[in-house]
Short mmCIF file of C-alpha atoms in Angstrom, two decimals:
data_model
loop_
_atom_site.label_atom_id
_atom_site.label_comp_id
_atom_site.label_asym_id
_atom_site.label_seq_id
_atom_site.Cartn_x
_atom_site.Cartn_y
_atom_site.Cartn_z
CA MET A 1 -61.60 45.73 -25.58
CA SER A 2 -58.78 45.00 -23.15
CA ILE A 3 -56.92 41.80 -22.49
CA LEU A 4 -56.47 40.98 -18.81
CA ASN A 5 -53.10 39.81 -17.52
CA GLU A 6 -52.81 36.66 -15.39
CA THR A 7 -52.97 38.57 -12.09
CA GLU A 8 -56.19 40.36 -13.10
CA VAL A 9 -57.81 37.12 -14.26
CA ALA A 10 -56.86 35.33 -11.03
CA ALA A 11 -58.56 38.11 -9.03
CA GLU A 12 -61.89 37.73 -10.85
CA PRO A 13 -64.50 36.17 -8.49
CA TRP A 14 -66.38 34.49 -11.36
CA LEU A 15 -63.30 32.48 -12.26
CA GLU A 16 -63.42 30.58 -8.96
CA ILE A 17 -67.13 29.89 -9.54
CA VAL A 18 -66.32 28.44 -12.98
CA ARG A 19 -63.49 26.32 -11.56
CA ARG A 20 -65.77 24.94 -8.83
CA LYS A 21 -68.59 24.14 -11.28
CA VAL A 22 -66.23 22.42 -13.73
CA GLY A 23 -64.60 20.48 -10.89
CA ASN A 24 -67.99 19.21 -9.69
CA LEU A 25 -69.14 18.01 -13.14
CA ARG A 26 -68.66 14.52 -14.46
CA PHE A 27 -70.63 15.02 -17.69
CA GLY A 28 -72.12 18.36 -18.66
CA SER A 29 -71.33 21.95 -19.53
CA VAL A 30 -70.60 25.31 -17.95
CA GLN A 31 -71.83 28.42 -19.73
CA ILE A 32 -70.49 31.92 -19.04
CA VAL A 33 -72.83 34.80 -19.90
CA VAL A 34 -71.17 38.13 -20.74
CA HIS A 35 -72.98 41.48 -20.93
CA GLU A 36 -71.12 44.58 -22.10
CA GLY A 37 -67.75 42.93 -21.54
CA ARG A 38 -68.48 41.71 -18.01
CA VAL A 39 -69.37 38.24 -16.77
CA THR A 40 -72.93 38.49 -15.46
CA GLN A 41 -73.93 34.84 -15.06
CA VAL A 42 -72.44 31.36 -14.81
CA GLU A 43 -74.69 28.37 -15.55
CA SER A 44 -73.97 24.66 -15.39
CA THR A 45 -75.89 21.71 -16.73
CA GLU A 46 -75.13 18.21 -15.50
CA LYS A 47 -76.03 15.06 -17.41
CA THR A 48 -76.30 11.66 -15.80
CA ARG A 49 -75.21 8.84 -18.10
CA LEU A 50 -77.28 5.68 -17.80
CA SER A 51 -76.06 2.17 -18.50
CA ASP A 52 -77.32 0.21 -21.52
CA ALA A 53 -79.88 -1.44 -19.24
CA GLY A 54 -81.32 1.98 -18.44
CA SER A 55 -80.73 1.98 -14.70
CA VAL A 56 -79.12 4.37 -12.24
CA ASN A 57 -78.05 2.83 -8.92
CA GLY A 58 -80.23 -0.23 -9.57
CA SER A 59 -83.46 1.64 -10.35
CA SER A 60 -85.08 1.28 -13.76
CA SER A 61 -85.68 4.32 -15.95
CA SER A 62 -87.06 4.80 -19.45
CA TYR A 63 -84.96 7.92 -20.08
CA ALA A 64 -81.69 7.72 -21.99
CA ALA A 65 -80.24 10.66 -20.03
CA VAL A 66 -81.35 12.75 -17.10
CA LYS A 67 -80.63 16.47 -17.10
CA ARG A 68 -80.37 18.52 -13.95
CA LYS A 69 -80.02 22.29 -14.09
CA ILE A 70 -77.81 23.61 -11.32
#
């Protein structure tokens, strides 16, 4: 197992993907999948928080939260 220095980490293409996904999220998570020491997949899940009245942009909904897989 090797530890990458800052220059090597900055050159990793997956890092920009993670930054973009985190920057686009308001509520949610970003998951990094590693296989044999290499990043093979980046997933993000976004959650939409509803008000106490259960509406998003004025429309009624019976769900407490809406999940969208990106």
